[in-house]
């Protein structure tokens, strides 16, 4: 059996859905294929005992690249905003802080009273430095090429220039790990400042009140308006002839279907794309770049059900600094009661190993997370039940992040008309779902130009 489309998109992660919806909306016949029996990859929902469990992403930013794509394709971005209060647990002590703008976090750190106020002064001078010209200087050197000379400091080294206070280092590390999915000693400093600058332009963060899988349905519908979207259809091969992508071979209902298309877009991550197209078809330079550059970030996601709140009062979202592995937590049913059975709570806890370079020792990491949970949220043993402990390791199909910021790949491959999108692709300043959306828009624009020339 053979089918014909302008574009095929492999994978229905949020990157694939955004690219597919944009291209279908712009008039190109689009096919999106997904190997699983649900849409969304790491932005999806799995139902268990009446709870709607996220498969990865939980917090979504408003008014950023992702919501803009929803607007453009006419889909409803139903997200309930978190209150503008951030709960921070630092070395076991709790702080509630108002966060009018994400950048005020730096100011907030400066206001903390830790170590008898000593840290407050350190934090204050650091925030002032960051707030004035240091960001711009580092950005100027580092945004275009984080590997450029002079932009090579990692964030921990950058901070060391101002302070060796380990409490402060741990706070920054917890924030970096929670949002950029690698440690402060693994992240090029310039990437942190690019992220903070982009974040400063964003409005509130929120949660999809009926679950992620409901939120993404509008994008699936947008694709279907000018194409097709198939579930349970794993792509077996990207067809390449004379250095050019020609289409895909996909398994549908037990049969191989050949799909001819002018362009192939892969949301499976650059490494999987190479497997699907065959490494012999790529240039040695491209393969070397993937080998040398791409570094995934690991994560553990714990989801717990309970009769009573497990987090401190009104802690919709909290950052934890000074724990073994846990760096953030939140009670999502507090804000979005439809995610849990009536009267129940659904809380999440994110943990990270100390090293993002090599695969985890899974049982050891789980034990460390468990110890953190019992110490920081002791009611979990009385009122709680762990519904899910997800290991998103660096070598898994669904890592915490497909690439550390600055260690990601360009969207173009060395094969003509074959592009990568999603979180493994470079989009300076963005992380998570906004990063995937940014790469989707960039590739959709490039593909539209190519197709218009055909
Ligand atoms: C624990 C955790 C917490 C996170 N928290 C947040 C958060 O709070 N906020 C945020 O913005 N981001 C968060 N993220 C990151 C966010 O989930 C991702 O950035 C985003 O979902 C990336 O999507 P993607 O487009 O890269 O594709 P992915 O979600 O990786 O999806 C790829 C898709 O391709 C499919 N596929 C693979 N191979 C094939 C094949 N051969 N044929 C067909 N289909 C195939 C897969 O089944 C999958 O559906 C979190 C991630 C994790 C793991």
Tab-separated table of C-alpha atoms and ligand atoms in Angstrom:
chain	number	residue	atom	x	y	z
A	1	UNK	CA	0.000	0.000	0.000
A	2	UNK	CA	1.338	3.476	-0.810
A	3	UNK	CA	0.231	6.962	0.295
A	4	UNK	CA	1.296	10.482	-0.695
A	5	UNK	CA	1.707	13.611	1.486
A	6	UNK	CA	3.635	16.868	1.370
A	7	UNK	CA	5.086	16.241	4.837
A	8	UNK	CA	5.340	13.295	7.198
A	9	UNK	CA	6.003	13.927	10.890
A	10	UNK	CA	7.339	11.023	12.953
A	11	UNK	CA	6.294	11.173	16.609
A	12	UNK	CA	3.497	13.026	18.371
A	13	UNK	CA	5.588	14.661	21.117
A	14	UNK	CA	4.633	18.303	21.519
A	15	UNK	CA	7.275	19.210	18.908
A	16	UNK	CA	5.704	16.852	16.334
A	17	UNK	CA	2.183	18.026	17.105
A	18	UNK	CA	3.142	21.703	16.803
A	19	UNK	CA	5.018	21.232	13.507
A	20	UNK	CA	2.241	19.059	12.079
A	21	UNK	CA	-0.508	21.503	13.106
A	22	UNK	CA	1.366	24.557	11.748
A	23	UNK	CA	2.070	22.906	8.376
A	24	UNK	CA	-1.457	21.505	7.999
A	25	UNK	CA	-2.883	24.929	8.864
A	26	UNK	CA	-0.653	26.537	6.236
A	27	UNK	CA	-2.119	24.246	3.579
A	28	UNK	CA	0.395	21.386	3.271
A	29	UNK	CA	-1.010	17.855	3.346
A	30	UNK	CA	0.473	16.398	6.479
A	31	UNK	CA	0.672	12.912	7.991
A	32	UNK	CA	1.639	12.497	11.636
A	33	UNK	CA	2.461	8.985	12.862
A	34	UNK	CA	2.864	7.877	16.459
A	35	UNK	CA	4.106	4.476	17.604
A	36	UNK	CA	2.234	4.468	20.945
A	37	UNK	CA	-1.520	4.228	21.430
A	38	UNK	CA	-1.682	7.760	22.885
A	39	UNK	CA	-0.675	11.183	21.635
A	40	UNK	CA	1.867	13.456	23.240
A	41	UNK	CA	4.992	11.477	24.232
A	42	UNK	CA	6.281	13.225	27.349
A	43	UNK	CA	3.349	15.654	27.354
A	44	UNK	CA	0.560	13.174	27.785
A	45	UNK	CA	-1.628	11.493	30.382
A	46	UNK	CA	-1.979	7.957	31.668
A	47	UNK	CA	-5.052	7.099	33.750
A	48	UNK	CA	-4.602	5.034	36.942
A	49	UNK	CA	-7.231	4.404	39.629
A	50	UNK	CA	-9.113	7.559	38.619
A	51	UNK	CA	-5.957	9.748	38.664
A	52	UNK	CA	-4.745	11.484	35.507
A	53	UNK	CA	-0.984	11.027	35.649
A	54	UNK	CA	1.336	13.212	33.569
A	55	UNK	CA	3.895	11.274	31.495
A	56	UNK	CA	6.499	14.039	31.885
A	57	UNK	CA	5.794	17.763	31.642
A	58	UNK	CA	3.538	19.320	34.271
A	59	UNK	CA	4.110	23.091	34.297
A	60	UNK	CA	3.408	24.997	31.091
A	61	UNK	CA	4.247	28.651	30.504
A	62	UNK	CA	1.650	31.083	29.239
A	63	UNK	CA	2.185	33.478	26.338
A	64	UNK	CA	5.344	31.733	25.153
A	65	UNK	CA	6.192	29.908	21.908
A	66	UNK	CA	3.841	27.017	22.758
A	67	UNK	CA	0.731	29.075	23.425
A	68	UNK	CA	1.479	31.193	20.332
A	69	UNK	CA	1.303	28.078	18.147
A	70	UNK	CA	-2.031	27.137	19.714
A	71	UNK	CA	-3.306	30.624	18.841
A	72	UNK	CA	-2.038	30.383	15.262
A	73	UNK	CA	-3.719	27.048	14.585
A	74	UNK	CA	-6.907	28.021	16.435
A	75	UNK	CA	-6.607	25.431	19.232
A	76	UNK	CA	-7.695	26.101	22.814
A	77	UNK	CA	-4.762	26.401	25.261
A	78	UNK	CA	-6.634	25.438	28.416
A	79	UNK	CA	-4.169	25.983	31.251
A	80	UNK	CA	-4.948	27.129	34.804
A	81	UNK	CA	-2.380	29.577	36.182
A	82	UNK	CA	-0.438	28.793	39.334
A	83	UNK	CA	-0.658	31.410	42.080
A	84	UNK	CA	2.308	33.783	42.014
A	85	UNK	CA	3.781	32.321	45.179
A	86	UNK	CA	6.833	30.140	45.209
A	87	UNK	CA	7.493	27.871	48.119
A	88	UNK	CA	11.212	27.233	48.684
A	89	UNK	CA	12.681	24.700	51.096
A	90	UNK	CA	16.304	25.562	51.686
A	91	UNK	CA	18.367	23.302	53.943
A	92	UNK	CA	15.139	22.131	55.591
A	93	UNK	CA	13.719	25.622	56.259
A	94	UNK	CA	10.637	26.855	54.384
A	95	UNK	CA	10.174	30.238	52.687
A	96	UNK	CA	7.096	31.533	50.853
A	97	UNK	CA	7.848	34.176	48.271
A	98	UNK	CA	5.880	36.303	45.835
A	99	UNK	CA	6.998	35.828	42.252
A	100	UNK	CA	5.545	38.556	40.076
A	101	UNK	CA	7.938	37.768	37.275
A	102	UNK	CA	10.237	34.725	36.972
A	103	UNK	CA	13.255	37.036	37.041
A	104	UNK	CA	12.303	38.236	40.495
A	105	UNK	CA	13.560	34.865	41.714
A	106	UNK	CA	17.042	36.345	41.640
A	107	UNK	CA	15.862	39.260	43.759
A	108	UNK	CA	14.058	36.834	46.059
A	109	UNK	CA	17.272	34.900	46.645
A	110	UNK	CA	18.881	38.149	47.642
A	111	UNK	CA	16.125	38.700	50.228
A	112	UNK	CA	16.577	35.343	51.924
A	113	UNK	CA	17.782	35.354	55.458
A	114	UNK	CA	20.122	32.421	55.735
A	115	UNK	CA	23.268	32.133	57.812
A	116	UNK	CA	22.318	35.180	59.855
A	117	UNK	CA	21.870	37.423	56.833
A	118	UNK	CA	25.339	36.799	55.424
A	119	UNK	CA	23.911	34.975	52.459
A	120	UNK	CA	21.387	37.751	51.898
A	121	UNK	CA	24.206	40.158	51.175
A	122	UNK	CA	25.960	37.668	48.946
A	123	UNK	CA	22.737	36.853	47.143
A	124	UNK	CA	21.935	40.550	46.868
A	125	UNK	CA	25.192	41.464	45.236
A	126	UNK	CA	24.898	38.479	42.917
A	127	UNK	CA	21.368	39.420	41.855
A	128	UNK	CA	22.482	42.987	41.304
A	129	UNK	CA	25.380	41.817	39.171
A	130	UNK	CA	23.097	39.582	37.165
A	131	UNK	CA	20.452	42.242	36.882
A	132	UNK	CA	22.804	44.870	35.519
A	133	UNK	CA	25.327	44.240	32.865
A	134	UNK	CA	26.716	40.776	33.517
A	135	UNK	CA	23.832	39.042	31.735
A	136	UNK	CA	24.254	41.178	28.689
A	137	UNK	CA	28.004	40.670	28.638
A	138	UNK	CA	27.726	36.937	28.925
A	139	UNK	CA	24.850	36.844	26.456
A	140	UNK	CA	26.821	38.842	23.947
A	141	UNK	CA	29.642	36.348	24.142
A	142	UNK	CA	27.678	33.218	24.509
A	143	UNK	CA	24.260	33.168	22.884
A	144	UNK	CA	25.308	32.353	19.349
A	145	UNK	CA	27.915	29.812	20.267
A	146	UNK	CA	28.109	28.549	23.847
A	147	UNK	CA	31.416	26.895	23.021
A	148	UNK	CA	33.080	30.133	21.936
A	149	UNK	CA	36.245	31.153	23.762
A	150	UNK	CA	35.384	33.141	26.857
A	151	UNK	CA	31.919	31.614	27.083
A	152	UNK	CA	33.171	28.268	28.288
A	153	UNK	CA	32.619	28.727	32.010
A	154	UNK	CA	29.970	26.459	33.406
A	155	UNK	CA	27.469	28.091	35.734
A	156	UNK	CA	29.100	26.840	38.921
A	157	UNK	CA	32.447	28.266	37.816
A	158	UNK	CA	30.767	31.542	36.919
A	159	UNK	CA	29.167	31.768	40.360
A	160	UNK	CA	32.463	30.827	42.029
A	161	UNK	CA	33.812	34.139	40.801
A	162	UNK	CA	31.493	35.785	43.349
A	163	UNK	CA	30.988	33.302	46.143
A	164	UNK	CA	31.928	29.839	47.346
A	165	UNK	CA	28.947	29.709	49.700
A	166	UNK	CA	27.671	26.158	49.163
A	167	UNK	CA	24.126	26.976	50.314
A	168	UNK	CA	23.825	29.491	47.521
A	169	UNK	CA	25.432	27.101	45.036
A	170	UNK	CA	22.918	24.430	46.003
A	171	UNK	CA	19.980	26.823	45.518
A	172	UNK	CA	21.110	27.669	42.007
A	173	UNK	CA	21.842	24.035	41.248
A	174	UNK	CA	18.310	23.014	42.333
A	175	UNK	CA	16.772	25.696	40.095
A	176	UNK	CA	18.978	24.779	37.132
A	177	UNK	CA	18.354	21.072	37.474
A	178	UNK	CA	14.580	21.596	37.836
A	179	UNK	CA	14.238	23.715	34.704
A	180	UNK	CA	17.222	22.859	32.503
A	181	UNK	CA	17.739	19.209	33.522
A	182	UNK	CA	21.488	19.224	34.073
A	183	UNK	CA	23.639	20.406	36.955
A	184	UNK	CA	25.117	23.855	37.415
A	185	UNK	CA	28.572	22.334	36.783
A	186	UNK	CA	27.355	20.855	33.485
A	187	UNK	CA	25.587	23.913	32.077
A	188	UNK	CA	27.404	26.561	30.010
A	189	UNK	CA	26.896	29.780	32.032
A	190	UNK	CA	25.716	31.641	28.933
A	191	UNK	CA	22.811	29.176	28.600
A	192	UNK	CA	21.565	30.043	32.075
A	193	UNK	CA	21.477	33.741	31.271
A	194	UNK	CA	19.787	33.134	27.910
A	195	UNK	CA	17.156	31.093	29.730
A	196	UNK	CA	16.596	33.694	32.457
A	197	UNK	CA	16.260	36.410	29.836
A	198	UNK	CA	13.701	34.433	27.795
A	199	UNK	CA	11.887	33.428	30.984
A	200	UNK	CA	11.655	37.062	32.037
A	201	UNK	CA	9.529	37.717	28.971
A	202	UNK	CA	7.045	34.980	29.856
A	203	UNK	CA	3.853	35.323	31.839
A	204	UNK	CA	2.555	32.822	34.368
A	205	UNK	CA	3.083	29.081	34.479
A	206	UNK	CA	0.118	26.753	34.821
A	207	UNK	CA	-1.282	23.245	34.559
A	208	UNK	CA	-3.686	21.631	32.057
A	209	UNK	CA	-6.785	21.156	34.245
A	210	UNK	CA	-8.141	18.105	32.403
A	211	UNK	CA	-4.763	16.497	31.765
A	212	UNK	CA	-2.100	16.992	29.102
A	213	UNK	CA	-3.683	14.566	26.680
A	214	UNK	CA	-6.831	16.719	26.582
A	215	UNK	CA	-4.744	19.849	26.042
A	216	UNK	CA	-2.990	18.458	22.970
A	217	UNK	CA	-6.173	17.169	21.347
A	218	UNK	CA	-6.700	20.547	19.620
A	219	UNK	CA	-3.387	20.140	17.776
A	220	UNK	CA	-4.333	16.646	16.602
A	221	UNK	CA	-7.614	18.065	15.264
A	222	UNK	CA	-5.731	20.869	13.483
A	223	UNK	CA	-3.572	18.263	11.684
A	224	UNK	CA	-6.611	16.214	10.693
A	225	UNK	CA	-8.173	19.270	9.027
A	226	UNK	CA	-5.599	18.969	6.267
A	227	UNK	CA	-4.104	15.521	6.649
A	228	UNK	CA	-4.083	12.442	8.833
A	229	UNK	CA	-2.795	11.388	12.237
A	230	UNK	CA	-2.235	7.705	13.034
A	231	UNK	CA	-1.757	6.141	16.464
A	232	UNK	CA	-0.128	2.731	17.105
A	233	UNK	CA	1.913	3.169	13.915
A	234	UNK	CA	5.665	2.800	14.480
A	235	UNK	CA	7.896	4.058	11.702
A	236	UNK	CA	10.316	1.337	10.631
A	237	UNK	CA	12.394	3.287	8.149
A	238	UNK	CA	12.997	6.743	6.752
A	239	UNK	CA	13.523	6.216	3.023
A	240	UNK	CA	16.583	7.998	1.605
A	241	UNK	CA	17.667	8.094	-2.032
A	242	UNK	CA	20.689	9.970	-3.389
A	243	UNK	CA	21.086	11.928	-0.162
A	244	UNK	CA	17.443	13.050	-0.048
A	245	UNK	CA	14.547	11.938	2.191
A	246	UNK	CA	11.731	10.373	0.159
A	247	UNK	CA	9.219	9.286	2.805
A	248	UNK	CA	8.763	6.590	5.433
A	249	UNK	CA	7.832	2.959	5.895
A	250	UNK	CA	5.365	2.684	8.755
A	251	UNK	CA	3.619	-0.287	10.307
A	252	UNK	CA	-0.154	0.262	10.394
A	253	UNK	CA	-2.580	-2.401	11.574
A	254	UNK	CA	0.034	-5.105	11.127
A	255	UNK	CA	0.993	-4.106	7.562
A	256	UNK	CA	3.878	-2.058	6.197
A	257	UNK	CA	2.690	1.127	4.508
A	258	UNK	CA	5.010	3.166	2.290
A	259	UNK	CA	4.366	6.880	2.562
A	260	UNK	CA	5.935	9.120	-0.072
A	261	UNK	CA	6.483	12.693	1.046
A	262	UNK	CA	8.563	15.660	-0.026
A	263	UNK	CA	9.769	16.306	3.506
A	264	UNK	CA	10.251	14.117	6.597
A	265	UNK	CA	10.314	15.664	10.077
A	266	UNK	CA	11.383	13.544	13.036
A	267	UNK	CA	10.380	14.247	16.640
A	268	UNK	CA	12.058	11.067	17.873
A	269	UNK	CA	15.364	12.724	18.797
A	270	UNK	CA	18.449	13.042	16.562
A	271	UNK	CA	19.895	9.632	17.540
A	272	UNK	CA	16.721	7.708	16.747
A	273	UNK	CA	16.431	9.613	13.464
A	274	UNK	CA	19.857	8.280	12.458
A	275	UNK	CA	18.744	4.725	13.314
A	276	UNK	CA	15.595	5.123	11.204
A	277	UNK	CA	17.338	6.607	8.162
A	278	UNK	CA	20.463	4.411	8.415
A	279	UNK	CA	23.787	5.838	9.566
A	280	UNK	CA	25.367	5.169	6.137
A	281	UNK	CA	23.178	7.897	4.675
A	282	UNK	CA	24.561	10.658	6.942
A	283	UNK	CA	27.831	12.501	6.548
A	284	UNK	CA	30.637	11.501	8.903
A	285	UNK	CA	30.755	15.088	10.157
A	286	UNK	CA	27.092	14.974	11.173
A	287	UNK	CA	27.460	11.631	12.949
A	288	UNK	CA	30.531	12.911	14.755
A	289	UNK	CA	28.649	15.996	15.900
A	290	UNK	CA	25.845	13.873	17.348
A	291	UNK	CA	28.388	11.682	19.126
A	292	UNK	CA	30.381	14.580	20.520
A	293	UNK	CA	27.630	17.020	21.274
A	294	UNK	CA	24.354	15.432	22.228
A	295	UNK	CA	23.999	14.877	25.976
A	296	UNK	CA	20.654	13.882	27.458
A	297	UNK	CA	19.533	14.853	30.969
A	298	UNK	CA	18.119	12.271	33.415
A	299	UNK	CA	15.137	12.646	35.775
A	300	UNK	CA	12.993	10.702	38.199
A	301	UNK	CA	9.287	11.518	38.447
A	302	UNK	CA	7.352	10.325	41.481
A	303	UNK	CA	3.565	10.663	41.515
A	304	UNK	CA	1.704	10.098	44.769
A	305	UNK	CA	-1.974	9.858	45.661
A	306	UNK	CA	-3.169	10.853	49.116
A	307	UNK	CA	-6.244	11.630	51.206
A	308	UNK	CA	-4.633	14.670	52.801
A	309	UNK	CA	-2.149	17.254	51.476
A	310	UNK	CA	1.447	15.991	51.655
A	311	UNK	CA	3.062	19.336	50.871
A	312	UNK	CA	3.115	22.416	53.111
A	313	UNK	CA	-0.108	24.448	53.017
A	314	UNK	CA	-0.809	25.989	49.601
A	315	UNK	CA	2.473	24.768	48.118
A	316	UNK	CA	1.261	24.355	44.548
A	317	UNK	CA	4.882	24.309	43.478
A	318	UNK	CA	8.006	24.176	45.581
A	319	UNK	CA	11.738	24.186	44.956
A	320	UNK	CA	13.817	22.016	47.289
A	321	UNK	CA	17.460	22.787	47.832
A	322	UNK	CA	19.766	20.656	49.955
A	323	UNK	CA	17.973	17.299	49.538
A	324	UNK	CA	19.755	14.207	48.226
A	325	UNK	CA	17.930	14.060	44.889
A	326	UNK	CA	14.605	15.907	45.008
A	327	UNK	CA	14.616	19.431	43.588
A	328	UNK	CA	10.948	20.285	43.140
A	329	UNK	CA	7.472	19.131	44.046
A	330	UNK	CA	3.864	20.230	43.701
A	331	UNK	CA	0.268	19.284	44.449
A	332	UNK	CA	-1.469	19.386	41.084
A	333	UNK	CA	-4.939	18.362	42.215
A	334	UNK	CA	-4.991	21.350	44.586
A	335	UNK	CA	-5.241	23.617	41.540
A	336	UNK	CA	-6.866	21.153	39.133
A	337	UNK	CA	-9.217	18.866	41.089
A	338	UNK	CA	-10.304	16.968	37.953
A	339	UNK	CA	-6.884	15.297	37.889
A	340	UNK	CA	-7.772	13.162	40.933
A	341	UNK	CA	-10.883	11.428	42.292
A	342	UNK	CA	-13.100	13.732	44.357
A	343	UNK	CA	-11.407	14.912	47.567
A	344	UNK	CA	-8.054	13.246	46.775
A	345	UNK	CA	-4.659	14.823	46.226
A	346	UNK	CA	-2.163	14.116	43.453
A	347	UNK	CA	1.348	15.330	44.113
A	348	UNK	CA	4.544	15.052	42.090
A	349	UNK	CA	8.211	15.050	43.062
A	350	UNK	CA	11.145	15.422	40.649
A	351	UNK	CA	14.537	13.998	41.484
A	352	UNK	CA	17.866	14.039	39.640
A	353	UNK	CA	21.049	12.004	40.060
A	354	UNK	CA	24.306	13.837	40.743
A	355	UNK	CA	25.688	13.094	37.302
A	356	UNK	CA	23.940	13.591	33.973
A	357	UNK	CA	26.690	12.068	31.830
A	358	UNK	CA	26.211	8.376	32.455
A	359	UNK	CA	23.139	6.175	33.018
A	360	UNK	CA	21.841	5.956	36.588
A	361	UNK	CA	22.251	3.115	39.021
A	362	UNK	CA	18.513	2.884	39.088
A	363	UNK	CA	17.876	1.054	42.370
A	364	UNK	CA	20.316	3.328	44.229
A	365	UNK	CA	18.712	6.468	42.777
A	366	UNK	CA	15.240	5.232	43.685
A	367	UNK	CA	16.380	4.608	47.249
A	368	UNK	CA	17.805	8.124	47.476
A	369	UNK	CA	14.528	9.609	46.212
A	370	UNK	CA	12.552	7.481	48.643
A	371	UNK	CA	14.695	8.668	51.571
A	372	UNK	CA	14.171	12.290	50.507
A	373	UNK	CA	10.424	11.731	50.256
A	374	UNK	CA	10.203	10.239	53.722
A	375	UNK	CA	12.324	12.995	55.265
A	376	UNK	CA	10.755	15.974	53.528
A	377	UNK	CA	7.178	14.724	53.230
A	378	UNK	CA	6.785	12.328	56.193
A	379	UNK	CA	2.989	12.099	55.756
A	380	UNK	CA	3.596	10.157	52.567
A	381	UNK	CA	3.988	6.953	54.582
A	382	UNK	CA	0.742	7.618	56.557
A	383	UNK	CA	-1.620	9.146	53.976
A	384	UNK	CA	0.090	8.585	50.661
A	385	UNK	CA	0.492	5.896	48.061
A	386	UNK	CA	3.140	6.085	45.345
A	387	UNK	CA	1.310	5.519	42.071
A	388	UNK	CA	4.327	5.856	39.822
A	389	UNK	CA	8.082	6.186	40.091
A	390	UNK	CA	9.278	6.978	36.582
A	391	UNK	CA	12.920	6.632	35.593
A	392	UNK	CA	13.718	8.956	32.686
A	393	UNK	CA	17.328	7.981	32.171
A	394	UNK	CA	19.787	9.471	29.694
A	395	UNK	CA	19.666	6.371	27.476
A	396	UNK	CA	15.890	5.823	27.638
A	397	UNK	CA	13.329	6.637	24.934
A	398	UNK	CA	11.925	9.339	27.218
A	399	UNK	CA	14.774	11.040	29.100
A	400	UNK	CA	14.320	14.003	31.436
A	401	UNK	CA	15.627	16.138	28.563
A	402	UNK	CA	16.914	14.992	25.188
A	403	UNK	CA	19.794	17.478	25.413
A	404	UNK	CA	21.406	19.787	27.944
A	405	UNK	CA	21.114	23.390	26.800
A	406	UNK	CA	24.023	24.112	24.488
A	407	UNK	CA	24.595	20.413	23.819
A	408	UNK	CA	21.772	20.089	21.323
A	409	UNK	CA	21.725	19.672	17.534
A	410	UNK	CA	20.645	21.949	14.698
A	411	UNK	CA	17.307	21.035	13.048
A	412	UNK	CA	18.826	20.360	9.631
A	413	UNK	CA	20.477	16.981	9.090
A	414	UNK	CA	23.049	16.054	6.455
A	415	UNK	CA	20.186	14.457	4.472
A	416	UNK	CA	18.204	16.853	2.290
A	417	UNK	CA	14.577	17.396	3.371
A	418	UNK	CA	15.045	15.484	6.626
A	419	UNK	CA	14.712	17.604	9.785
A	420	UNK	CA	14.753	17.007	13.520
A	421	UNK	CA	12.490	18.846	15.933
A	422	UNK	CA	11.751	18.530	19.647
A	423	UNK	CA	13.802	18.952	22.722
A	424	UNK	CA	17.044	17.535	21.276
A	425	UNK	CA	17.232	20.457	18.865
A	426	UNK	CA	18.808	23.819	19.572
A	427	UNK	CA	16.502	26.700	20.587
A	428	UNK	CA	18.518	29.183	22.620
A	429	UNK	CA	16.887	30.326	25.828
A	430	UNK	CA	14.062	27.808	25.876
A	431	UNK	CA	13.588	24.551	27.719
A	432	UNK	CA	11.052	21.710	27.797
A	433	UNK	CA	7.797	22.179	25.903
A	434	UNK	CA	8.617	25.739	24.855
A	435	UNK	CA	11.898	24.538	23.389
A	436	UNK	CA	10.144	21.784	21.421
A	437	UNK	CA	7.552	24.315	20.190
A	438	UNK	CA	10.271	26.774	19.127
A	439	UNK	CA	12.042	24.114	17.062
A	440	UNK	CA	8.715	23.077	15.516
A	441	UNK	CA	8.009	26.622	14.339
A	442	UNK	CA	11.526	27.078	12.979
A	443	UNK	CA	11.313	23.854	10.974
A	444	UNK	CA	7.739	24.555	9.810
A	445	UNK	CA	8.976	27.896	8.410
A	446	UNK	CA	11.932	26.220	6.652
A	447	UNK	CA	9.745	23.439	5.248
A	448	UNK	CA	7.109	25.895	3.991
A	449	UNK	CA	9.819	27.744	2.031
A	450	UNK	CA	11.122	24.464	0.558
A	451	UNK	CA	7.656	23.263	-0.435
A	452	UNK	CA	6.717	26.602	-1.979
A	453	UNK	CA	9.744	26.297	-4.261
A	454	UNK	CA	8.763	22.753	-5.393
B	1	LIG	C1	9.843	13.929	34.361
B	1	LIG	C2	9.739	15.058	33.366
B	1	LIG	C3	9.234	16.278	33.781
B	1	LIG	C4	9.133	17.332	32.856
B	1	LIG	N1	8.588	18.522	33.273
B	1	LIG	C5	8.398	19.514	32.373
B	1	LIG	C6	7.656	20.672	32.726
B	1	LIG	O1	7.143	20.798	33.847
B	1	LIG	N2	7.503	21.643	31.784
B	1	LIG	C7	8.003	21.519	30.509
B	1	LIG	O2	7.830	22.429	29.688
B	1	LIG	N3	8.686	20.402	30.152
B	1	LIG	C8	8.874	19.402	31.039
B	1	LIG	N4	9.486	18.239	30.647
B	1	LIG	C9	10.030	18.154	29.278
B	1	LIG	C10	8.901	17.909	28.258
B	1	LIG	O3	8.183	16.773	28.607
B	1	LIG	C11	9.509	17.752	26.877
B	1	LIG	O4	10.348	18.841	26.595
B	1	LIG	C12	8.512	17.723	25.756
B	1	LIG	O5	7.395	16.937	26.051
B	1	LIG	C13	9.320	17.248	24.560
B	1	LIG	O6	8.619	16.773	23.503
B	1	LIG	P1	9.337	16.278	22.188
B	1	LIG	O7	8.675	17.004	21.080
B	1	LIG	O8	10.811	16.347	22.247
B	1	LIG	O9	8.915	14.741	22.028
B	1	LIG	P2	8.730	13.499	22.989
B	1	LIG	O10	7.775	13.813	24.079
B	1	LIG	O11	10.014	12.902	23.328
B	1	LIG	O12	7.931	12.511	22.001
B	1	LIG	C14	8.507	11.785	20.948
B	1	LIG	C15	7.409	10.909	20.350
B	1	LIG	O13	7.921	10.163	19.248
B	1	LIG	C16	7.349	8.868	19.290
B	1	LIG	N5	8.192	7.942	18.522
B	1	LIG	C17	9.458	7.549	18.817
B	1	LIG	N6	9.898	6.679	17.880
B	1	LIG	C18	8.901	6.550	16.959
B	1	LIG	C19	8.758	5.789	15.762
B	1	LIG	N7	9.727	4.994	15.301
B	1	LIG	N8	7.601	5.899	15.079
B	1	LIG	C20	6.598	6.706	15.507
B	1	LIG	N9	6.679	7.437	16.651
B	1	LIG	C21	7.818	7.358	17.367
B	1	LIG	C22	7.297	8.545	20.771
B	1	LIG	O14	6.400	7.494	21.067
B	1	LIG	C23	6.841	9.888	21.335
B	1	LIG	O15	5.443	10.008	21.405
B	1	LIG	C24	9.571	17.152	31.519
B	1	LIG	C25	10.067	15.905	31.108
B	1	LIG	C26	10.129	14.852	32.017
B	1	LIG	C27	10.601	13.510	31.529
